[in-house]
Backbone as a ProteinNet text record, in pm:
[ID]
protein_1_A
[PRIMARY]
MGAVTDDEVIRKRLLIDGDGAGDDRRINVLLKSFTKWCNSPGTPEEGFTQRMQSTLAQCEFSMGKTLMVYDMNLREMENYEKIYTNIALSFLNDEKSDNDDNSQESPAENGE
[TERTIARY]
2048.2	2048.4	2093.5	2174.5	2229.8	2127.2	2172.3	2084.6	2052.7	1931.4	1887.2	1916	1984.1	2017.5	1899.9	1904.4	1799.8	1795.4	1914	1918.8	1846.3	1864.9	1798.1	1646.8	1602.5	1459.2	1401.4	1469.2	1422	1420.1	1526.1	1533.4	1417.2	1388.6	1278.5	1144.1	1126.6	1000.3	981.5	1089.9	1080	1049.4	1108.2	1078.9	933.5	880.9	741.7	647.6	683.3	592.9	583.6	674.2	666.1	691.8	595.8	615.9	571.6	556.2	520.7	372.3	291.4	146.9	79	155.1	96.4	58.8	127.1	94	114.5	220.3	244.8	130.5	79.8	-32.2	-157.2	-180.5	-296	-290.7	-173.2	-157	-179.6	-127.5	-147.9	-295.6	-364.8	-508.4	-584.9	-548.4	-614	-591.5	-471.1	-440.1	-518.2	-524.7	-600.8	-749.8	-799.2	-941.6	-972.3	-884.8	-905.5	-904.2	-810.1	-803.5	-930.5	-975	-1098.1	-1217.2	-1223.5	-1331.9	-1331.1	-1211.2	-1200.2	-1240.9	-1212.3	-1239.4	-1377.2	-1451.8	-1584.3	-1681.4	-1760.7	-1849.5	-1969	-2022.6	-2141.3	-2105.1	-2206	-2181.4	-2123.7	-2029.3	-1970.3	-2069.6	-2042.3	-2130.3	-2135.2	-2242.4	-2261.6	-2151.4	-2095.3	-1989.7	-1850.2	-1839	-1707	-1624.3	-1684.6	-1611.3	-1586.8	-1679.2	-1661.6	-1540.4	-1522	-1405.8	-1276.2	-1280.3	-1160.9	-1128	-1229	-1206	-1154.7	-1206.3	-1161	-1014.4	-977.7	-838.7	-747.7	-791.7	-713.7	-696.7	-802.2	-794.9	-695.9	-695.8	-601.1	-457	-434.9	-300.4	-257.6	-348.6	-316.6	-288.1	-367.7	-345.5	-209.5	-177.6	-50.2	65.8	51.7	157.6	173.1	62.7	69.1	136.3	102.2	162.4	313.6	352.2	493.3	568.8	508.6	573.3	587.9	487.8	496.1	606.9	618.8	724.6	861.4	870.3	995.7	1036.2	941.1	969.3	1011	942.3	976.7	1119.3	1155.5	1290.5	1395.4	1365.2	1459.2	1478.8	1368.8	1379	1458.8	1437	1511.3	1660.2	1692.5	1833.7	1897.7	1826.3	1877.3	1896.1	1800.1	1809.3	1931.1	1953.6	2068.4	2199.3	2202.5	2321.6	2352.1	2247.6	2267.1	2320.5	2262.3	2307.7	2453	2486.4	2623.3	2719.7	2681.4	2765.3	2783.6	2675.3	2684.4	2776.4	2768	2854.2	2999.9	3024.9	3161.8	3217.9	3136.7	3181.7	3208.1	3124.6	3142.8	3275.1	3307	3434.8	3551.1	3540.1	3647.5	3664.6	3553.4	3560.9	3621.6	3582.7	3639	3788.5	3827.4	3968.4	4047.8	3992.9	4059.8	4070.9	3963.4	3964.3	4065.4	4077.1	4177.7	4317.9	4342.1	4473.7	4505.2	4405.7	4425.7	4456.4	4384.7	4408.1	4549.1	4593.9	4728.6	4836.5	4814.3	4916.4	4923.5	4818.5	4817.4	4874.2	4895.1	4951.5	5096	5136.9	5274.7	5369.9	5494	5591.2	5601	5579.8	5588	5474.3	5358.6	5244.7	5263.6	5337.1	5360.7	5469.8	5538.9	5644.4	5778.5	5791.6	5918.8	6001.8
-1613.6	-1756.8	-1822.4	-1927.6	-1994.4	-2077.6	-2133.3	-2218	-2346.6	-2392	-2514.2	-2631.8	-2732.3	-2849.2	-2947	-3038.3	-3140.3	-3226.5	-3256.8	-3338.1	-3270.9	-3140.1	-3067	-3067.6	-3051.7	-3053.5	-3190.8	-3296.1	-3432.2	-3459.3	-3417.1	-3438.5	-3370	-3244.5	-3171.5	-3234.6	-3280	-3344.8	-3474.3	-3548.6	-3672.1	-3641.9	-3536.5	-3498.8	-3457.6	-3384.1	-3338.9	-3456.7	-3545.3	-3654.8	-3760.2	-3760.6	-3857.7	-3998.4	-4087.4	-4227.9	-4258.3	-4157.2	-4179	-4196.1	-4151.3	-4168.9	-4049.8	-3961.2	-3846.8	-3732.2	-3721.9	-3616.1	-3477.3	-3460.8	-3329.7	-3290.7	-3386.7	-3360.4	-3324.9	-3399.9	-3373.4	-3232.7	-3193.1	-3059.3	-2952.4	-2974	-2876.8	-2865.1	-2978.5	-2976.1	-2904.7	-2930.5	-2864.2	-2713.9	-2672.4	-2529.8	-2462.9	-2527	-2470.9	-2465.4	-2569.8	-2571.7	-2461.7	-2443.5	-2340.6	-2201.9	-2179.8	-2050.7	-2028.3	-2131.4	-2121.7	-2092.7	-2158.6	-2139	-1996.4	-1943.8	-1806.5	-1703.1	-1727.6	-1630.2	-1645.3	-1747	-1765.9	-1662.4	-1596.9	-1490.6	-1543.7	-1655.9	-1708.7	-1828.1	-1903.7	-2025.1	-2132.6	-2208.6	-2312.9	-2425.9	-2505.6	-2618.2	-2715.1	-2789.6	-2884	-2989.2	-3014.4	-3113.5	-3058	-2931	-2873.4	-2865.3	-2810.7	-2800	-2938	-3030.9	-3167.5	-3233	-3210	-3265.6	-3204.4	-3073.4	-3008.2	-3065.2	-3085.5	-3141.4	-3285.4	-3358.3	-3496	-3499.3	-3412.1	-3404	-3364	-3268.2	-3225.9	-3340.9	-3416.3	-3531.3	-3635.5	-3657.9	-3753.2	-3705.6	-3575.3	-3519.7	-3532.3	-3503.4	-3514.1	-3659.3	-3751.4	-3892.8	-3936.8	-3895.8	-3933.7	-3875.7	-3751.9	-3691.1	-3764.8	-3799.5	-3875.9	-4010.1	-4075.7	-4205.5	-4190.1	-4086.7	-4061.6	-4035.7	-3958.7	-3931.2	-4058.5	-4144.5	-4271	-4359.9	-4364.1	-4443.5	-4385	-4251.7	-4185.5	-4222.3	-4213.9	-4250.7	-4397.1	-4483.7	-4625.3	-4645.6	-4575.2	-4586.8	-4538.6	-4432.1	-4384.7	-4490	-4550.7	-4655.1	-4775	-4810.2	-4922.1	-4889	-4765.2	-4726.2	-4738.5	-4695.8	-4710.2	-4857.7	-4939.8	-5083.9	-5142.8	-5105.5	-5156.1	-5109.1	-4986.3	-4936.7	-5021.4	-5056.9	-5142.2	-5278.6	-5335	-5466.1	-5457.4	-5351	-5331.4	-5321.8	-5245.7	-5231	-5364.5	-5441	-5573	-5666.7	-5662.1	-5746.9	-5705	-5574.2	-5524.8	-5564.9	-5551.7	-5592.3	-5742.2	-5818	-5962.9	-5998.8	-5931.7	-5955.7	-5919.8	-5806.7	-5765.3	-5864.2	-5910.8	-6008.8	-6139.9	-6184.3	-6307.8	-6291.9	-6177.1	-6152.6	-6149.7	-6084.5	-6078.6	-6218.7	-6293.7	-6429.9	-6516.9	-6500.6	-6575.2	-6536.7	-6408.2	-6362.1	-6415.7	-6415.9	-6469.8	-6619.1	-6690.9	-6834.7	-6861	-6782.6	-6801.2	-6766.7	-6666.5	-6627.7	-6726.2	-6804.3	-6900.6	-7036.3	-7057	-7183.6	-7195.6	-7316.1	-7337.2	-7325.7	-7294.7	-7284.1	-7413.5	-7528.9	-7656.1	-7667.9	-7611.7	-7617	-7520.4	-7412.7	-7314.2	-7357.8	-7469.2	-7517.1	-7455.9	-7400.7	-7338.7	-7432.3
-10656.1	-10638	-10767.2	-10754.7	-10871.4	-10945.1	-11055.5	-11135.5	-11059.8	-11072.7	-11006.3	-11099	-11046.3	-11127.1	-11129	-11224.8	-11234.4	-11108.7	-11053.4	-10931.2	-10815.8	-10801.9	-10694	-10712.9	-10837.1	-10865.7	-10832.7	-10875.3	-10849.2	-10699.2	-10629.7	-10484.7	-10414.1	-10452.7	-10389.2	-10421.5	-10544	-10579.7	-10501.9	-10482	-10404.4	-10258	-10204.6	-10066.7	-10051	-10147.8	-10142.4	-10162.6	-10253.6	-10289	-10179.9	-10086.2	-9977.8	-10027.1	-10007	-10043.5	-10186.3	-10267.4	-10407	-10429.5	-10334.9	-10346.9	-10413.8	-10474.4	-10544.7	-10452.8	-10338.4	-10243.5	-10303.4	-10383.3	-10443.2	-10537	-10612.1	-10701.8	-10622.1	-10513.3	-10427.8	-10369.1	-10323.5	-10265.5	-10371.6	-10491.4	-10600.4	-10636.3	-10643.6	-10674.9	-10564.5	-10440.2	-10327.2	-10332.2	-10360.5	-10369.2	-10481.7	-10597.2	-10709.5	-10677.1	-10612.4	-10575.5	-10474.1	-10377.6	-10277	-10339.7	-10432.3	-10501.9	-10583.3	-10652.5	-10731.6	-10640.2	-10524.5	-10428.9	-10374.6	-10344.5	-10292.3	-10396.1	-10522.3	-10628.6	-10690.6	-10651.1	-10710.8	-10651.1	-10738	-10690.5	-10610.4	-10647.4	-10579.9	-10493.2	-10463.6	-10386.1	-10477.9	-10428.6	-10513.2	-10536	-10638.5	-10669.3	-10552.3	-10548.3	-10437.8	-10437.3	-10321.8	-10308.7	-10329.3	-10371.9	-10398.7	-10270.5	-10165.5	-10038.7	-9979	-10001.7	-9951.6	-10017.6	-10146.5	-10217	-10163.4	-10137	-10082.3	-9944.2	-9862	-9729.3	-9737.9	-9832.8	-9852.8	-9895.4	-9987	-10032.4	-9917.6	-9837.6	-9722.1	-9622.7	-9600.1	-9509	-9561.3	-9692.6	-9751.5	-9731.2	-9749.7	-9729.9	-9583.8	-9492.4	-9349.7	-9311.4	-9362.9	-9334.6	-9386.6	-9507.6	-9568.3	-9488.5	-9442.6	-9363	-9230	-9166.4	-9041.7	-9061.2	-9170.3	-9202	-9224	-9296.1	-9322.7	-9192.9	-9102.2	-8973.7	-8890.8	-8895.5	-8821.3	-8877.8	-9009.7	-9073	-9038.5	-9036.6	-9001.3	-8858.2	-8764.5	-8625.3	-8614.2	-8688	-8687.2	-8738.9	-8844.1	-8900.1	-8800.6	-8726.3	-8624.2	-8515.4	-8471.5	-8368.9	-8420.7	-8546.4	-8605	-8615.5	-8650.3	-8656.1	-8518	-8413.4	-8277.2	-8242.7	-8282.8	-8258.4	-8328.9	-8453.5	-8527.9	-8464.8	-8412.8	-8345.5	-8221.8	-8145.6	-8027.9	-8069.2	-8174	-8222.9	-8267.7	-8340.8	-8388.9	-8270.7	-8167.9	-8049.2	-7978.6	-7965.6	-7902.5	-7980.5	-8111.1	-8194	-8178	-8178.5	-8163.1	-8026.3	-7921.5	-7788.5	-7782.3	-7848.5	-7852.1	-7919.8	-8030.2	-8098	-8006.9	-7937.8	-7848.2	-7733.6	-7676.4	-7567.6	-7615.7	-7734.9	-7791	-7815.5	-7867.5	-7894.9	-7764.6	-7662.7	-7532.9	-7472.4	-7483.2	-7429.2	-7503.2	-7635.5	-7712.4	-7668.6	-7647.5	-7602.8	-7463.4	-7375.2	-7240.2	-7245.8	-7329	-7344.4	-7396.4	-7492.9	-7550.1	-7448.9	-7366.7	-7269.3	-7154.5	-7129.1	-7020.5	-7061.2	-7189.2	-7235.3	-7187.1	-7158.6	-7112.8	-7231.5	-7205.8	-7316.1	-7395.9	-7333.1	-7405.5	-7506.1	-7468.8	-7560	-7676.8	-7653.4	-7758.9	-7854	-7821.6	-7910.3	-7876.5	-7759.7	-7721.5	-7638.3
[MASK]
++++++++++++++++++++++++++++++++++++++++++++++++++++++++++++++++++++++++++++++++++++++++++++++++++++++++++++++++

């Protein structure tokens, strides 16, 4: 595999981070906490698993929110495409109507 450029690293970090709410950091902390929990010989301190569950819930909520925004953006793109098509059709109809109006004018009106 070739060398990774700074742009690729930044792009991947932005994709992971989502809306900039620190999701990548949250996931890293969760992973480290889970590894620490798995490797601990005894029972973890009180509230340790609760914090992990809370972090996981925050990540799931953020992912759900991101998916909802993504779906909303797709619907908006479809809406804009419809608007664009309607505008284009309107221009074509106006142009056709102008051409029809010009062809129906008498030669005297056209200056001939």
